[in-house]
Coordinates of C-alpha atoms in Angstrom, one line a residue:
M239 CA 7.6 -64.8 -98.5
T240 CA 9.9 -63.4 -95.9
L241 CA 9.0 -62.8 -92.3
P242 CA 10.2 -59.8 -90.3
S243 CA 12.5 -60.7 -87.5
S244 CA 9.9 -59.7 -84.9
S245 CA 7.4 -62.2 -86.1
A246 CA 9.8 -65.1 -85.7
G247 CA 9.3 -64.9 -81.9
F248 CA 12.5 -63.0 -81.0
S249 CA 14.3 -60.1 -82.4
A250 CA 17.8 -60.3 -84.0
R251 CA 19.1 -58.2 -81.1
R252 CA 18.2 -60.9 -78.6
S253 CA 19.5 -63.9 -80.6
P254 CA 23.0 -63.7 -79.2
A255 CA 21.6 -64.1 -75.7
L256 CA 19.6 -67.0 -76.9
L257 CA 22.6 -68.6 -78.5
Y258 CA 24.7 -68.3 -75.3
A259 CA 21.8 -69.5 -73.1
T260 CA 21.4 -72.5 -75.4
L261 CA 25.2 -73.2 -75.4
V262 CA 25.5 -73.1 -71.7
T263 CA 22.4 -75.2 -71.1
L264 CA 23.5 -77.8 -73.5
G265 CA 27.0 -77.7 -72.0
M266 CA 25.6 -78.3 -68.5
A267 CA 23.4 -81.2 -69.8
V268 CA 26.4 -82.8 -71.6
T269 CA 28.7 -82.4 -68.7
V270 CA 26.4 -84.0 -66.1
G271 CA 25.4 -86.6 -68.7
I272 CA 29.0 -87.6 -69.1
A273 CA 29.3 -87.9 -65.3
L274 CA 26.2 -90.1 -65.2
G275 CA 27.5 -92.2 -68.0
F276 CA 30.8 -92.9 -66.2
E277 CA 28.7 -93.8 -63.1
H278 CA 26.1 -96.0 -64.7
L279 CA 27.9 -97.4 -67.8
G280 CA 31.5 -97.2 -66.6
G281 CA 30.9 -98.4 -63.1
Y282 CA 32.6 -95.5 -61.4
I283 CA 30.8 -95.0 -58.1
P284 CA 30.9 -91.3 -57.1
C285 CA 32.0 -90.1 -53.7
A286 CA 30.0 -87.5 -51.7
L287 CA 32.0 -84.6 -53.2
C288 CA 31.4 -85.9 -56.7
L289 CA 27.7 -85.9 -56.1
M290 CA 27.9 -82.4 -54.6
Q291 CA 29.6 -81.1 -57.7
R292 CA 26.7 -82.3 -59.8
E293 CA 24.1 -80.2 -57.9
P294 CA 24.9 -76.9 -59.7
Y295 CA 24.3 -78.7 -63.0
Y296 CA 21.0 -80.2 -61.8
F297 CA 19.8 -76.7 -60.7
G298 CA 21.5 -74.9 -63.6
I299 CA 19.8 -76.8 -66.4
P300 CA 16.3 -75.6 -65.6
V301 CA 17.6 -72.0 -65.0
G302 CA 19.3 -72.3 -68.5
L303 CA 16.0 -73.4 -70.0
L304 CA 14.3 -70.4 -68.5
A305 CA 17.1 -68.1 -69.9
M306 CA 16.5 -69.7 -73.3
L307 CA 12.8 -69.1 -73.1
S308 CA 13.3 -65.5 -71.8
A309 CA 15.6 -64.7 -74.7
A310 CA 13.5 -66.5 -77.3
F311 CA 10.2 -64.9 -76.4
G312 CA 11.6 -61.4 -76.0
M313 CA 11.2 -61.1 -72.3
P314 CA 13.0 -58.1 -70.7
R315 CA 16.7 -58.3 -71.2
W316 CA 17.4 -57.9 -67.5
L317 CA 15.6 -61.2 -66.9
T318 CA 17.7 -63.1 -69.4
R319 CA 20.8 -61.5 -68.0
L320 CA 19.8 -62.3 -64.4
L321 CA 19.2 -65.9 -65.2
L322 CA 22.6 -66.2 -66.9
L323 CA 24.1 -64.5 -63.9
V324 CA 22.6 -67.2 -61.7
I325 CA 24.2 -69.8 -63.9
V326 CA 27.6 -68.0 -63.6
V327 CA 27.3 -68.1 -59.8
M328 CA 26.2 -71.8 -59.8
M329 CA 29.1 -72.8 -62.1
L330 CA 31.6 -70.9 -60.0
V331 CA 30.3 -72.7 -56.9
G332 CA 30.6 -76.0 -58.7
G333 CA 34.1 -75.2 -59.8
G334 CA 35.0 -74.2 -56.3
I335 CA 33.8 -77.5 -55.0
G336 CA 35.9 -79.2 -57.7
V337 CA 39.0 -77.3 -56.7
Y338 CA 38.5 -78.4 -53.1
H339 CA 37.9 -82.0 -54.2
A340 CA 40.9 -82.0 -56.6
G341 CA 43.1 -80.5 -53.9
A342 CA 42.1 -83.2 -51.5
E343 CA 42.9 -85.9 -54.1
W344 CA 46.3 -84.4 -54.7
G345 CA 46.9 -84.2 -50.9
F346 CA 47.1 -80.4 -50.8
W347 CA 44.7 -80.3 -47.9
E348 CA 42.5 -82.7 -45.9
G349 CA 39.3 -84.0 -47.5
P350 CA 36.2 -84.3 -45.4
A351 CA 36.5 -87.0 -42.8
S352 CA 33.1 -88.5 -43.6
C353 CA 33.4 -88.5 -47.4
S354 CA 31.8 -91.6 -48.8
T355 CA 28.6 -92.5 -50.5
T356 CA 26.3 -95.4 -49.6
A357 CA 27.8 -98.7 -50.5
Q358 CA 26.7 -100.6 -53.6
G359 CA 25.8 -104.2 -53.5
I360 CA 24.4 -104.5 -50.0
S361 CA 22.6 -107.8 -49.4
S362 CA 18.9 -107.9 -49.2
N363 CA 19.1 -110.6 -46.6
V364 CA 18.3 -109.0 -43.3
G365 CA 20.6 -111.4 -41.4
D366 CA 23.6 -110.3 -43.6
L367 CA 22.7 -106.6 -43.7
L368 CA 24.6 -105.5 -40.6
G369 CA 27.7 -107.4 -41.8
D370 CA 27.5 -105.9 -45.2
L371 CA 27.2 -102.4 -43.8
D372 CA 30.4 -102.9 -41.8
S373 CA 32.3 -104.4 -44.7
K374 CA 31.3 -102.3 -47.7
H375 CA 32.4 -98.7 -47.9
G376 CA 31.9 -96.0 -50.6
P377 CA 34.7 -94.4 -52.5
S378 CA 37.0 -91.9 -50.7
C379 CA 37.0 -88.3 -51.7
T380 CA 40.8 -88.3 -51.4
S381 CA 41.7 -90.8 -54.1
A382 CA 40.9 -90.2 -57.8
A383 CA 39.1 -93.1 -59.4
L384 CA 40.5 -92.2 -62.8
R385 CA 42.8 -89.7 -64.3
V386 CA 42.6 -88.6 -67.9
L387 CA 45.5 -86.4 -69.1
G388 CA 46.5 -86.0 -65.5
L389 CA 43.2 -84.7 -64.3
S390 CA 40.6 -86.5 -62.2
F391 CA 36.9 -86.2 -62.6
A392 CA 37.1 -83.3 -60.1
G393 CA 39.7 -81.5 -62.2
W394 CA 37.7 -81.9 -65.4
N395 CA 34.7 -80.5 -63.5
V396 CA 36.7 -77.4 -62.6
L397 CA 37.5 -76.8 -66.3
A398 CA 33.9 -77.5 -67.4
S399 CA 32.5 -75.3 -64.7
L400 CA 34.8 -72.4 -65.5
G401 CA 34.2 -72.8 -69.2
L402 CA 30.4 -72.8 -68.7
A403 CA 30.6 -69.8 -66.4
A404 CA 32.5 -67.9 -69.1
I405 CA 29.9 -68.8 -71.8
A406 CA 27.1 -67.6 -69.5
A407 CA 29.1 -64.4 -68.7
I408 CA 29.6 -63.7 -72.5
G409 CA 25.8 -64.2 -72.8
I410 CA 25.2 -61.6 -70.2
A411 CA 27.5 -59.1 -72.1
K412 CA 25.8 -59.9 -75.4
A413 CA 22.3 -59.5 -74.0
R414 CA 22.8 -55.8 -73.7

């Protein structure tokens, strides 16, 4: 028994949009998952700009899920396209933050003066707390913790963000 495409929950015309919405959502999840893995498994403490670069992913994943649902359940095409456009904008913003961060790491421009995260390993002893706060500092935004193939985490984020923005943009074009 074969089912017509409309009874499968979405039509064949909308499946390219579903494919690209799924690809971009999985891409965002994998990218931020890798960053979290380097932090929690690899011990690389993120600086404030590193954390800021993750925000488009944190907001983009739910938007991507909505785009997937919109495409899968045959919602109006403009809705799926709008959701993918929101992802494009978020990824471009994340990529822009990455360019700023990578430029500060390479010394092309000044990084933010107050760029550090909360220090790890602060004592729970109240008597030592003030001393620990004075002696422990988060990582700087102007020095790369690790470079792989010449790129820091910020540089890789630029490439990932631009790639994901391109995938979402192709999804917009295919959703027509």
